[in-house]
Amino acid sequence: MGDDLPLLLGLLLVAAAGTGTVLVRDPVRQSFVMSLFGLALATLFLLLQAPDVALSQLAVGSVLTPLMVLLTVRTVRRKARGERREESG
């Protein structure tokens, strides 16, 4: 039981971060929570003795995916503002 405690805490952290990612509605905030979810998964992979998967998860799940979401939200909002200006002008 004592050896399973870190793994159990890691699983609970992943479950909490995943639930938080789903419950947050604002895309900008959701990308930050998704980054925390990626960190939690990387931690879990380390606990499961898979450091190569943990490093990949850090790069993709904690940095690249949230960054792509932020850039996409920014682009969509800029285009929406541009379309509103053209309609009113």
CSV table of C-alpha atoms in Angstrom, one decimal:
chain,number,residue,atom,x,y,z
A,1,MET,CA,0.0,0.0,0.0
A,2,GLY,CA,2.8,2.4,0.8
A,3,ASP,CA,4.3,2.0,-2.6
A,4,ASP,CA,1.0,2.7,-4.3
A,5,LEU,CA,0.4,6.0,-2.6
A,6,PRO,CA,2.4,8.2,-5.1
A,7,LEU,CA,0.6,6.4,-8.0
A,8,LEU,CA,-2.8,7.0,-6.4
A,9,LEU,CA,-2.0,10.7,-5.8
A,10,GLY,CA,-0.8,11.0,-9.4
A,11,LEU,CA,-4.0,9.4,-10.7
A,12,LEU,CA,-6.1,11.7,-8.5
A,13,LEU,CA,-4.2,14.7,-9.8
A,14,VAL,CA,-4.8,13.6,-13.4
A,15,ALA,CA,-8.5,13.1,-12.7
A,16,ALA,CA,-8.8,16.5,-11.1
A,17,ALA,CA,-6.9,18.3,-13.8
A,18,GLY,CA,-8.9,16.5,-16.5
A,19,THR,CA,-12.2,17.4,-14.8
A,20,GLY,CA,-11.1,21.0,-14.5
A,21,THR,CA,-10.2,21.1,-18.2
A,22,VAL,CA,-13.7,20.0,-19.2
A,23,LEU,CA,-15.5,22.3,-16.8
A,24,VAL,CA,-13.7,25.5,-17.7
A,25,ARG,CA,-15.6,27.3,-20.5
A,26,ASP,CA,-13.4,30.2,-21.5
A,27,PRO,CA,-10.9,28.9,-24.2
A,28,VAL,CA,-8.0,31.0,-22.9
A,29,ARG,CA,-8.4,29.7,-19.3
A,30,GLN,CA,-9.0,26.2,-20.6
A,31,SER,CA,-5.7,26.2,-22.4
A,32,PHE,CA,-3.9,27.0,-19.1
A,33,VAL,CA,-5.8,24.3,-17.3
A,34,MET,CA,-5.0,21.9,-20.2
A,35,SER,CA,-1.4,22.7,-19.7
A,36,LEU,CA,-1.7,21.8,-16.0
A,37,PHE,CA,-3.4,18.6,-17.1
A,38,GLY,CA,-0.4,17.8,-19.4
A,39,LEU,CA,2.0,18.4,-16.4
A,40,ALA,CA,-0.1,16.0,-14.3
A,41,LEU,CA,0.0,13.4,-17.0
A,42,ALA,CA,3.8,13.8,-17.4
A,43,THR,CA,4.1,13.4,-13.6
A,44,LEU,CA,2.0,10.2,-13.8
A,45,PHE,CA,4.2,8.8,-16.6
A,46,LEU,CA,7.3,9.5,-14.5
A,47,LEU,CA,5.7,7.6,-11.6
A,48,LEU,CA,5.0,4.7,-14.0
A,49,GLN,CA,8.7,4.7,-14.9
A,50,ALA,CA,8.2,6.0,-18.5
A,51,PRO,CA,10.5,9.0,-18.7
A,52,ASP,CA,10.6,9.1,-22.5
A,53,VAL,CA,6.8,9.3,-22.6
A,54,ALA,CA,6.9,11.9,-19.9
A,55,LEU,CA,9.2,14.1,-21.9
A,56,SER,CA,7.0,13.8,-24.9
A,57,GLN,CA,4.0,14.7,-22.9
A,58,LEU,CA,5.8,17.7,-21.5
A,59,ALA,CA,6.6,19.0,-25.0
A,60,VAL,CA,3.3,18.2,-26.7
A,61,GLY,CA,0.6,18.2,-23.9
A,62,SER,CA,2.0,20.9,-21.7
A,63,VAL,CA,3.4,23.4,-24.2
A,64,LEU,CA,2.5,22.9,-27.9
A,65,THR,CA,-1.2,22.0,-27.7
A,66,PRO,CA,-2.1,24.8,-25.3
A,67,LEU,CA,0.0,27.3,-27.4
A,68,MET,CA,-1.9,26.2,-30.5
A,69,VAL,CA,-5.2,26.7,-28.8
A,70,LEU,CA,-4.2,30.2,-27.7
A,71,LEU,CA,-3.0,31.1,-31.1
A,72,THR,CA,-6.2,29.8,-32.7
A,73,VAL,CA,-8.4,31.7,-30.3
A,74,ARG,CA,-6.4,34.9,-31.0
A,75,THR,CA,-6.8,34.4,-34.7
A,76,VAL,CA,-10.5,33.7,-34.5
A,77,ARG,CA,-11.1,36.8,-32.3
A,78,ARG,CA,-9.1,39.0,-34.6
A,79,LYS,CA,-11.1,37.9,-37.6
A,80,ALA,CA,-14.3,38.4,-35.8
A,81,ARG,CA,-13.3,41.9,-34.9
A,82,GLY,CA,-12.3,42.6,-38.5
A,83,GLU,CA,-15.7,41.4,-39.8
A,84,ARG,CA,-17.6,43.5,-37.3
A,85,ARG,CA,-15.6,46.6,-38.4
A,86,GLU,CA,-16.4,46.0,-42.0
A,87,GLU,CA,-20.1,45.6,-41.3
A,88,SER,CA,-20.4,48.8,-39.3
A,89,GLY,CA,-18.1,50.8,-41.6
